[in-house]
CSV table of C-alpha atoms in Angstrom, one decimal:
chain,number,residue,atom,x,y,z
N,1,MET,CA,-22.1,0.3,53.4
N,2,THR,CA,-23.3,1.1,50.0
N,3,THR,CA,-26.5,-0.8,48.3
N,4,PRO,CA,-25.3,-2.4,45.1
N,5,ALA,CA,-27.1,-0.8,42.1
N,6,PRO,CA,-29.7,-2.9,40.0
N,7,ALA,CA,-28.4,-5.1,37.5
N,8,GLY,CA,-28.5,-3.7,33.9
N,9,THR,CA,-28.9,0.0,35.2
N,10,ALA,CA,-26.4,2.6,33.7
N,11,SER,CA,-24.8,3.1,37.3
N,12,ALA,CA,-24.5,-0.7,37.4
N,13,ILE,CA,-22.5,-1.1,34.3
N,14,ALA,CA,-20.2,1.7,35.2
N,15,SER,CA,-19.8,0.3,38.3
N,16,ALA,CA,-18.8,-3.3,36.8
N,17,LEU,CA,-16.6,-1.2,34.2
N,18,ALA,CA,-14.9,0.6,36.8
N,19,ASN,CA,-14.3,-2.8,39.1
N,20,THR,CA,-12.9,-4.7,35.9
N,21,PHE,CA,-10.6,-2.0,34.3
N,22,PRO,CA,-7.9,0.2,36.3
N,23,PRO,CA,-8.7,3.9,36.5
N,24,GLY,CA,-8.4,5.5,33.0
N,25,ARG,CA,-8.0,2.5,31.0
N,26,ARG,CA,-10.2,2.2,27.9
N,27,TRP,CA,-10.4,-0.2,25.0
N,28,LEU,CA,-10.5,0.8,21.3
N,29,PRO,CA,-13.1,-1.1,19.0
N,30,PRO,CA,-11.4,-4.0,17.0
N,31,LEU,CA,-8.8,-3.0,14.4
N,32,ARG,CA,-6.7,-5.0,11.8
N,33,LEU,CA,-3.1,-4.5,12.5
N,34,PRO,CA,0.0,-6.0,10.4
N,35,ARG,CA,1.4,-8.9,12.5
N,36,ALA,CA,4.7,-7.3,11.7
N,37,LEU,CA,3.8,-4.4,14.0
N,38,LEU,CA,2.6,-6.5,16.7
N,39,ASP,CA,5.1,-7.5,19.6
N,40,PRO,CA,6.2,-11.1,18.3
N,41,SER,CA,6.6,-12.2,21.8
N,42,LEU,CA,2.9,-12.3,21.9
N,43,THR,CA,2.6,-15.7,21.0
N,44,GLU,CA,-1.3,-15.9,21.9
N,45,LEU,CA,-1.9,-13.6,18.8
N,46,PRO,CA,-2.6,-15.6,15.7
N,47,ALA,CA,-0.1,-15.5,12.7
N,48,GLY,CA,-2.2,-13.2,10.6
N,49,ASN,CA,-4.4,-13.7,7.7
N,50,GLY,CA,-3.6,-14.0,4.1
N,51,GLU,CA,-2.7,-10.3,4.0
N,52,GLY,CA,-0.7,-10.7,7.4
N,53,LEU,CA,-3.3,-8.8,9.3
N,54,VAL,CA,-4.6,-9.8,12.9
N,55,THR,CA,-7.7,-8.5,14.3
N,56,VAL,CA,-6.9,-7.3,17.8
N,57,ARG,CA,-8.4,-4.9,20.5
N,58,LEU,CA,-6.2,-2.5,22.4
N,59,ALA,CA,-6.4,-1.0,25.9
N,60,ILE,CA,-5.0,2.4,26.3
N,61,ASP,CA,-4.1,3.8,29.9
N,62,ALA,CA,-2.1,7.3,30.2
N,63,GLY,CA,-1.3,7.4,26.5
N,64,ARG,CA,0.3,4.0,26.5
N,65,ILE,CA,-0.8,0.4,25.0
N,66,ASP,CA,-1.9,-1.2,28.4
N,67,ALA,CA,-3.6,-4.6,26.6
N,68,ILE,CA,-3.3,-6.5,23.5
N,69,GLU,CA,-5.9,-8.9,22.9
N,70,ALA,CA,-6.8,-11.1,19.9
N,71,SER,CA,-10.4,-10.4,18.7
N,72,PRO,CA,-11.6,-13.0,16.2
N,73,GLU,CA,-14.2,-11.7,13.6
N,74,GLY,CA,-17.2,-13.8,13.3
N,75,PRO,CA,-19.6,-14.5,10.1
N,76,GLY,CA,-21.9,-11.4,9.5
N,77,GLN,CA,-19.8,-9.0,11.7
N,78,ALA,CA,-18.6,-5.6,10.0
N,79,ALA,CA,-14.9,-5.9,9.2
N,80,ALA,CA,-12.6,-4.0,11.4
N,81,PRO,CA,-10.7,-1.2,9.8
N,82,LEU,CA,-7.1,-1.4,9.0
N,83,ALA,CA,-4.5,0.4,11.2
N,84,ILE,CA,-0.9,0.9,11.4
N,85,THR,CA,1.5,2.8,13.8
N,86,PRO,CA,2.5,6.0,12.7
N,87,PRO,CA,5.1,6.1,9.6
N,88,VAL,CA,8.5,7.8,9.3
N,89,ASP,CA,9.8,9.8,6.4
N,90,ALA,CA,13.5,9.8,6.1
N,91,HIS,CA,14.0,12.2,3.2
N,92,VAL,CA,12.1,15.5,2.8
N,93,HIS,CA,13.2,19.2,2.1
N,94,LEU,CA,11.1,21.4,4.3
N,95,ASP,CA,12.9,24.9,3.4
N,96,LYS,CA,11.6,24.8,-0.4
N,97,ALA,CA,8.6,23.1,0.1
N,98,PHE,CA,5.3,24.7,-1.6
N,99,SER,CA,7.5,26.9,-3.6
N,100,TRP,CA,6.3,25.5,-7.0
N,101,SER,CA,3.7,28.3,-7.9
N,102,ALA,CA,6.3,30.9,-7.5
N,103,PHE,CA,9.1,29.0,-9.0
N,104,PRO,CA,7.7,26.3,-11.2
N,105,ASN,CA,9.8,23.8,-13.4
N,106,GLN,CA,7.3,23.0,-16.2
N,107,SER,CA,10.0,21.4,-18.2
N,108,ALA,CA,10.3,18.6,-15.4
N,109,THR,CA,14.1,18.3,-16.1
N,110,MET,CA,16.9,18.2,-13.5
N,111,ALA,CA,18.7,21.5,-15.0
N,112,ALA,CA,15.5,23.3,-15.0
N,113,ALA,CA,14.8,22.2,-11.3
N,114,LEU,CA,18.3,23.2,-10.2
N,115,ALA,CA,18.2,26.5,-11.9
N,116,ALA,CA,14.6,27.6,-10.5
N,117,ASN,CA,15.9,26.3,-6.9
N,118,GLY,CA,18.6,28.9,-7.1
N,119,ARG,CA,16.5,31.5,-8.0
N,120,GLU,CA,14.2,30.9,-5.1
N,121,ALA,CA,17.3,30.4,-2.5
N,122,GLU,CA,18.4,33.8,-3.5
N,123,GLN,CA,15.2,35.2,-2.3
N,124,ARG,CA,14.3,32.8,0.6
N,125,THR,CA,13.4,34.4,3.9
N,126,ALA,CA,13.3,33.0,7.4
N,127,ASP,CA,9.5,34.1,7.6
N,128,GLN,CA,8.8,32.0,4.2
N,129,VAL,CA,10.5,28.7,5.6
N,130,LEU,CA,8.8,29.3,9.0
N,131,GLN,CA,5.6,29.6,7.4
N,132,ARG,CA,6.0,26.7,4.8
N,133,GLY,CA,7.6,24.7,7.3
N,134,GLU,CA,4.8,24.8,10.0
N,135,ALA,CA,2.3,24.1,7.3
N,136,ALA,CA,4.2,21.1,6.2
N,137,LEU,CA,4.7,19.9,9.8
N,138,ASP,CA,0.9,20.3,10.7
N,139,ARG,CA,0.1,18.2,7.6
N,140,ALA,CA,2.6,15.7,8.5
N,141,TRP,CA,1.3,15.4,12.0
N,142,ARG,CA,-2.4,15.2,10.9
N,143,TYR,CA,-1.5,12.7,8.2
N,144,GLY,CA,0.0,10.3,10.8
N,145,LEU,CA,3.8,11.1,10.4
N,146,ARG,CA,5.8,10.6,13.7
N,147,GLY,CA,9.3,11.8,12.3
N,148,LEU,CA,11.0,13.4,9.4
N,149,ARG,CA,14.4,14.2,8.2
N,150,SER,CA,15.0,17.1,6.1
N,151,HIS,CA,17.7,18.1,4.0
N,152,VAL,CA,18.6,22.0,4.2
N,153,ASP,CA,20.2,24.0,1.4
N,154,SER,CA,23.2,25.1,3.7
N,155,ALA,CA,25.3,27.2,1.1
N,156,GLY,CA,24.6,30.7,-0.2
N,157,PRO,CA,22.3,33.2,0.9
N,158,ALA,CA,19.7,30.4,1.7
N,159,ALA,CA,21.7,29.0,4.5
N,160,GLU,CA,20.9,31.1,7.5
N,161,PRO,CA,17.3,31.8,7.1
N,162,SER,CA,16.6,28.1,6.4
N,163,TRP,CA,18.6,27.0,9.4
N,164,GLN,CA,17.1,29.7,11.7
N,165,ALA,CA,13.5,28.8,10.8
N,166,LEU,CA,14.1,25.0,10.9
N,167,LEU,CA,15.6,25.1,14.3
N,168,GLU,CA,12.8,27.2,15.6
N,169,LEU,CA,10.1,24.7,14.2
N,170,GLN,CA,12.3,21.9,15.8
N,171,GLN,CA,11.8,23.4,19.0
N,172,ARG,CA,8.2,24.1,18.4
N,173,TRP,CA,7.3,20.4,17.4
N,174,ARG,CA,9.5,18.7,20.0
N,175,GLY,CA,7.6,16.0,21.7
N,176,ARG,CA,5.2,15.7,18.8
N,177,LEU,CA,7.4,15.1,15.7
N,178,GLU,CA,11.1,14.1,15.5
N,179,LEU,CA,12.3,16.5,13.3
N,180,GLN,CA,16.2,15.9,11.9
N,181,LEU,CA,18.2,18.4,9.8
N,182,VAL,CA,20.9,17.6,7.4
N,183,ALA,CA,23.2,20.2,5.9
N,184,LEU,CA,23.2,20.0,2.1
N,185,VAL,CA,26.0,21.5,0.5
N,186,PRO,CA,28.7,20.5,-2.3
N,187,ILE,CA,30.9,17.6,-1.0
N,188,ALA,CA,34.1,19.9,-1.7
N,189,PHE,CA,32.6,22.5,0.9
N,190,TRP,CA,33.4,20.4,3.8
N,191,SER,CA,37.1,20.6,3.0
N,192,SER,CA,37.1,24.2,3.4
N,193,PRO,CA,37.4,26.7,6.7
N,194,ALA,CA,33.7,27.7,5.9
N,195,GLY,CA,32.9,24.1,5.9
N,196,LEU,CA,34.5,23.2,9.3
N,197,GLU,CA,32.7,26.2,10.9
N,198,LEU,CA,29.1,24.8,9.4
N,199,ALA,CA,30.0,21.3,10.5
N,200,ARG,CA,30.7,22.6,14.1
N,201,ARG,CA,27.3,24.5,14.3
N,202,VAL,CA,25.4,21.6,12.8
N,203,ALA,CA,27.1,19.2,15.1
N,204,GLY,CA,26.2,21.7,18.1
N,205,ALA,CA,22.5,21.5,16.9
N,206,GLY,CA,22.3,17.8,16.8
N,207,GLY,CA,22.2,17.6,12.9
N,208,LEU,CA,23.6,15.5,10.2
N,209,LEU,CA,26.3,16.2,7.6
N,210,GLY,CA,25.1,15.9,3.8
N,211,GLY,CA,25.9,16.7,0.2
N,212,VAL,CA,25.9,15.7,-3.2
N,213,LEU,CA,28.0,13.0,-4.6
N,214,GLY,CA,27.4,13.1,-8.5
N,215,PRO,CA,26.5,13.0,-11.2
N,216,PRO,CA,28.6,14.1,-13.1
N,217,PHE,CA,31.9,12.3,-12.0
N,218,ARG,CA,35.3,13.6,-13.2
N,219,ARG,CA,38.2,11.4,-13.9
N,220,SER,CA,40.2,12.6,-10.6
N,221,ALA,CA,40.5,11.9,-7.1
N,222,ASN,CA,39.0,15.0,-6.0
N,223,ASP,CA,35.5,13.1,-5.1
N,224,ALA,CA,37.5,10.7,-3.1
N,225,ASP,CA,39.4,13.0,-1.3
N,226,HIS,CA,36.4,15.4,-0.5
N,227,LEU,CA,34.2,12.5,0.5
N,228,LEU,CA,37.0,10.7,2.9
N,229,ALA,CA,37.4,14.4,4.3
N,230,LEU,CA,33.7,14.5,4.9
N,231,LEU,CA,33.5,11.2,6.6
N,232,ARG,CA,36.6,11.9,8.9
N,233,LEU,CA,35.0,15.5,9.8
N,234,ALA,CA,31.7,13.4,10.6
N,235,GLU,CA,33.5,10.7,12.8
N,236,ARG,CA,35.5,13.7,14.6
N,237,LEU,CA,32.1,15.4,15.3
N,238,GLY,CA,29.9,12.4,16.0
N,239,CYS,CA,27.6,13.5,13.1
N,240,PRO,CA,25.8,11.0,11.0
N,241,VAL,CA,26.2,11.3,7.2
N,242,ASP,CA,23.2,11.5,4.8
N,243,LEU,CA,24.3,12.1,1.2
N,244,HIS,CA,22.4,12.6,-2.0
N,245,VAL,CA,24.3,10.0,-4.2
N,246,ASP,CA,23.8,9.1,-7.8
N,247,GLU,CA,20.6,11.0,-8.5
N,248,GLY,CA,20.5,10.3,-12.2
N,249,SER,CA,21.1,7.9,-14.8
N,250,ALA,CA,24.5,8.6,-15.9
N,251,ALA,CA,27.7,6.5,-14.6
N,252,PRO,CA,25.3,3.9,-13.0
N,253,GLY,CA,26.2,3.4,-9.1
N,254,ALA,CA,29.6,5.2,-9.4
N,255,GLY,CA,28.8,7.3,-6.3
N,256,VAL,CA,27.6,4.5,-4.2
N,257,ALA,CA,30.6,2.3,-5.2
N,258,LEU,CA,33.2,5.1,-4.5
N,259,LEU,CA,31.4,5.7,-1.1
N,260,THR,CA,31.2,2.0,-0.4
N,261,GLY,CA,35.0,1.3,-1.2
N,262,LEU,CA,36.1,4.2,1.0
N,263,VAL,CA,34.1,2.9,3.9
N,264,GLU,CA,35.6,-0.6,3.2
N,265,ARG,CA,39.1,0.7,3.1
N,266,GLN,CA,39.1,3.7,5.7
N,267,GLY,CA,36.2,2.4,8.0
N,268,CYS,CA,33.6,5.0,9.3
N,269,GLY,CA,32.4,5.4,13.0
N,270,VAL,CA,29.1,7.2,12.4
N,271,PRO,CA,26.1,6.1,10.4
N,272,VAL,CA,26.2,6.5,6.6
N,273,THR,CA,23.1,6.9,4.6
N,274,CYS,CA,22.9,6.8,0.7
N,275,SER,CA,19.7,9.0,-0.4
N,276,HIS,CA,18.6,8.3,-4.1
N,277,ALA,CA,21.0,5.6,-5.3
N,278,SER,CA,18.9,5.9,-8.4
N,279,SER,CA,21.3,4.8,-10.9
N,280,MET,CA,22.3,1.7,-9.0
N,281,GLY,CA,19.3,0.3,-10.4
N,282,LEU,CA,20.7,0.4,-14.0
N,283,LEU,CA,23.6,-1.6,-13.2
N,284,PRO,CA,23.6,-5.3,-14.9
N,285,LEU,CA,22.1,-7.8,-12.3
N,286,GLU,CA,25.5,-9.5,-11.1
N,287,PRO,CA,27.5,-6.2,-10.4
N,288,ARG,CA,24.2,-4.9,-8.9
N,289,ILE,CA,23.9,-7.8,-6.5
N,290,ARG,CA,27.7,-7.7,-5.4
N,291,LEU,CA,27.6,-4.0,-4.6
N,292,ALA,CA,24.5,-4.4,-2.7
N,293,GLU,CA,26.5,-7.0,-0.6
N,294,ARG,CA,29.3,-4.8,-0.4
N,295,MET,CA,27.3,-2.2,1.2
N,296,ALA,CA,25.6,-4.4,3.7
N,297,ALA,CA,28.9,-5.5,4.8
N,298,ALA,CA,30.1,-1.9,4.8
N,299,GLY,CA,27.0,-1.0,7.1
N,300,LEU,CA,25.5,1.6,4.6
N,301,GLN,CA,21.8,2.6,4.5
N,302,VAL,CA,19.6,3.6,1.6
N,303,VAL,CA,16.6,6.2,1.3
N,304,ALA,CA,14.7,5.4,-2.0
N,305,LEU,CA,12.8,8.4,-3.4
N,306,PRO,CA,10.5,7.2,-6.1
N,307,THR,CA,8.1,10.4,-6.7
N,308,THR,CA,10.8,12.8,-7.6
N,309,ASN,CA,13.0,10.2,-9.2
N,310,PHE,CA,10.3,9.0,-11.3
N,311,TRP,CA,9.2,12.7,-12.1
N,312,LEU,CA,12.6,14.2,-13.1
N,313,LEU,CA,14.8,11.2,-14.3
N,314,GLY,CA,14.3,9.0,-17.6
N,315,HIS,CA,13.7,11.8,-19.9
N,316,GLN,CA,15.3,11.4,-23.4
N,317,ASP,CA,14.6,13.8,-26.3
N,318,GLY,CA,10.9,14.3,-25.1
N,319,LEU,CA,10.3,10.7,-24.5
N,320,THR,CA,10.4,8.7,-21.4
N,321,THR,CA,13.2,6.0,-21.4
N,322,PRO,CA,11.9,2.1,-20.8
N,323,GLU,CA,14.3,1.9,-17.8
N,324,ARG,CA,13.5,4.5,-15.1
N,325,PRO,CA,16.3,5.1,-12.5
N,326,LEU,CA,15.4,4.0,-9.1
N,327,ALA,CA,17.3,2.3,-6.1
N,328,PRO,CA,17.1,-1.4,-6.4
N,329,ILE,CA,14.9,-1.5,-3.3
N,330,ARG,CA,14.1,-5.4,-3.0
N,331,LEU,CA,17.6,-6.3,-4.0
N,332,LEU,CA,19.3,-4.2,-1.6
N,333,GLN,CA,16.8,-5.7,1.3
N,334,GLN,CA,17.6,-9.2,0.2
N,335,ALA,CA,21.6,-8.1,0.7
N,336,GLY,CA,20.5,-6.8,4.1
N,337,VAL,CA,20.8,-3.3,3.6
N,338,PRO,CA,18.2,-1.3,5.5
N,339,VAL,CA,16.1,0.8,3.0
N,340,ALA,CA,13.7,3.5,3.9
N,341,LEU,CA,11.5,5.4,1.2
N,342,GLY,CA,11.2,9.1,1.5
N,343,GLY,CA,8.7,11.6,-0.1
N,344,ASP,CA,11.5,14.0,-1.1
N,345,ASN,CA,10.2,17.3,-2.6
N,346,VAL,CA,6.6,18.5,-2.0
N,347,GLN,CA,5.3,21.2,-4.5
N,348,ASP,CA,8.7,22.9,-5.4
N,349,PRO,CA,10.7,23.0,-8.5
N,350,TRP,CA,11.8,19.6,-8.2
N,351,TYR,CA,8.2,17.9,-8.0
N,352,PRO,CA,5.2,19.7,-8.1
N,353,GLY,CA,2.9,17.0,-6.1
N,354,GLY,CA,3.1,15.6,-2.8
N,355,ASP,CA,1.6,16.8,0.6
N,356,PHE,CA,3.8,15.2,3.4
N,357,ASP,CA,1.3,12.1,3.2
N,358,PRO,CA,2.9,8.7,4.0
N,359,ILE,CA,-0.4,6.9,3.2
N,360,GLU,CA,-0.2,8.4,-0.4
N,361,LEU,CA,3.6,7.3,-0.6
N,362,LEU,CA,2.8,3.9,0.5
N,363,ARG,CA,0.1,3.5,-2.3
N,364,PHE,CA,2.3,5.2,-4.7
N,365,ALA,CA,5.4,2.8,-3.8
N,366,ALA,CA,3.1,-0.4,-4.3
N,367,PRO,CA,3.0,-0.3,-8.1
N,368,ALA,CA,6.2,1.8,-8.6
N,369,ALA,CA,8.6,-0.1,-6.5
N,370,GLN,CA,6.6,-3.3,-6.3
N,371,LEU,CA,6.4,-2.9,-2.5
N,372,ALA,CA,3.5,-5.1,-1.4
N,373,PRO,CA,2.4,-3.8,2.0
N,374,TRP,CA,1.4,-7.3,3.3
N,375,ARG,CA,4.8,-8.2,3.1
N,376,ARG,CA,7.1,-7.6,6.1
N,377,LEU,CA,9.6,-5.9,3.9
N,378,GLY,CA,7.0,-4.3,1.8
N,379,LEU,CA,5.8,-2.1,4.9
N,380,ALA,CA,9.4,-1.8,6.7
N,381,PRO,CA,10.6,1.0,4.6
N,382,PHE,CA,7.8,3.3,6.1
N,383,THR,CA,7.9,1.9,9.4
N,384,GLY,CA,10.6,0.0,11.5
N,385,ALA,CA,13.5,0.3,8.8
N,386,ALA,CA,13.0,4.2,8.5
N,387,ALA,CA,12.9,4.6,12.2
N,388,ARG,CA,16.2,2.5,12.8
N,389,LEU,CA,17.7,4.6,10.0
N,390,MET,CA,16.9,7.6,11.7
N,391,GLY,CA,17.8,6.3,15.2
N,392,LEU,CA,14.6,6.9,16.7
N,393,ASP,CA,13.6,5.3,20.3
N,394,TRP,CA,10.6,3.4,19.0
N,395,ASP,CA,10.7,0.8,16.2
N,396,GLY,CA,6.9,1.3,15.5
N,397,VAL,CA,5.9,-2.2,16.9
N,398,LEU,CA,3.0,-2.2,19.5
N,399,ARG,CA,4.0,-3.6,22.6
N,400,LEU,CA,2.5,-3.4,26.2
N,401,GLY,CA,3.9,0.2,27.3
N,402,SER,CA,4.5,1.6,23.6
N,403,PRO,CA,3.1,4.8,22.8
N,404,ALA,CA,-0.9,4.5,22.1
N,405,ASP,CA,-0.4,6.0,18.5
N,406,LEU,CA,-2.1,4.8,15.7
N,407,VAL,CA,-3.3,5.6,12.0
N,408,VAL,CA,-6.7,4.0,11.6
N,409,LEU,CA,-7.8,3.9,7.8
N,410,GLY,CA,-11.0,3.9,6.1
N,411,ALA,CA,-10.0,0.5,4.6
N,412,SER,CA,-10.5,-3.1,5.8
N,413,SER,CA,-7.8,-4.6,3.7
N,414,TRP,CA,-4.8,-3.7,1.7
N,415,SER,CA,-6.4,-4.0,-1.5
N,416,GLU,CA,-9.0,-1.5,-0.6
N,417,LEU,CA,-6.5,0.9,0.7
N,418,LEU,CA,-4.7,0.6,-2.8
N,419,ALA,CA,-8.2,0.8,-4.8
N,420,ARG,CA,-8.8,4.4,-3.6
N,421,PRO,CA,-7.4,7.2,-1.1
N,422,PRO,CA,-8.7,6.1,2.2
N,423,GLN,CA,-10.0,8.7,5.0
N,424,ARG,CA,-8.1,8.3,8.3
N,425,ARG,CA,-8.1,8.9,12.0
N,426,VAL,CA,-5.0,9.6,13.9
N,427,LEU,CA,-4.4,8.6,17.5
N,428,ARG,CA,-1.6,10.4,19.3
N,429,ALA,CA,-1.0,9.1,22.8
N,430,GLY,CA,-4.4,7.8,23.3
N,431,GLU,CA,-6.0,11.1,21.8
N,432,TRP,CA,-7.7,11.4,18.6
N,433,LEU,CA,-6.5,14.4,16.4
N,434,GLU,CA,-8.9,16.5,14.1
N,435,PRO,CA,-9.0,15.0,10.7
N,436,PRO,CA,-6.6,16.5,7.9
N,437,ALA,CA,-7.7,19.4,6.3
N,438,ALA,CA,-7.9,17.4,3.0
N,439,GLU,CA,-10.8,15.3,4.2
N,440,ALA,CA,-12.9,18.3,4.5
N,441,PRO,CA,-15.1,19.2,1.7
N,442,GLN,CA,-13.2,21.0,-1.0
N,443,PRO,CA,-14.4,24.9,-1.4
N,444,LEU,CA,-13.6,24.5,-5.2
N,445,LEU,CA,-16.4,22.1,-5.4
N,446,THR,CA,-19.0,24.0,-3.3
N,447,PRO,CA,-21.0,25.6,-6.4
N,448,PHE,CA,-21.3,22.2,-7.9
N,449,VAL,CA,-22.9,20.3,-4.9
N,450,ALA,CA,-26.3,18.8,-5.7
N,451,ARG,CA,-29.2,21.0,-3.8
N,452,VAL,CA,-31.9,19.5,-2.3
N,453,GLY,CA,-35.5,20.9,-2.9
N,454,PRO,CA,-37.0,23.7,-5.5
């Protein structure tokens, strides 16, 4: 028999905690989470404040959420930090990331981007892709991403080294980041013997079939024939499809309409995603609504890509056109089309910026696409809708037993988040990661730091 420790001593407190909580269980400090990312069946939680946020306490055990409780904030208390579950980026290009410095596109045109990309691809090696991809995934991991879908140049000399390196990275990061790979080739390639061989290899690796569907569009049935051949091939192999569609301003919505019509008439037994769908946003309102409704009925999905599209599209005689091509995100959502947002190109000939940072993409999308993160449909393209589009096991909603994964931000409201880039801390399976390198003091500014003393 042991003698109880005197009340108030450290051993007494430890004993009380041991008796109160199961071994290994621990509580996080209060956090403000979007109600949309908390289990809707937890009816004891409030509906959320004016920004849709609920202050909660979370208990963690063995890397999983073990308890979720409301934590009211009283007057005079410090505000709890804003947190979200790790976002998903459904469209990136890991194979060419960080190649801008060697292959810049200072004219910021599509033609110049394509030419520079071609020159880079001719010289690309597996070691380069491995190095760039590892750096990209490490940044994405520390910034808070949990899944990415990367399109891969899959025709010409860049194909073999790109796939070799990215498949190795997929294995390296398995269990931490979900990495999906899409074969990016001209649509007509899938109708050739070489295309069939590539499709079998991609299917064997668990990848997706992709390609580019306009612009330009020709006055022939070739696009429709090649597209139908791709859909049938994808069905036969059980591969989802993710296409670059209508990445421009010409022939608004023509590629999306062609794809939608084929799926309506012929059907398709695998998920089909339209990445970009930029020019659809330039259709008059009524045709835009009708096309969105048809897409929803056909089961199509969309990934909108505002950073690269706003950078490359809308140039006219050295000026910026008043109408910038961008997928009509909110209209598509209202029609019932699942929509995700992607970071697309990162520091390559197509876009000189970006850093695989989902919080910066969210901050950019708020003014660019008028996506208010305090609304469920404003946040969904980065979380639940993106996870479902990629077919991930977890939809990003915190439930009892879900992964103890969080991105905790140095802001207590959405307004603070949009006002300035926040610092963050990322929780993975109940363990805190080291902060992203971008939050460390920048060496470039070291000579300009104020010194104390004489």
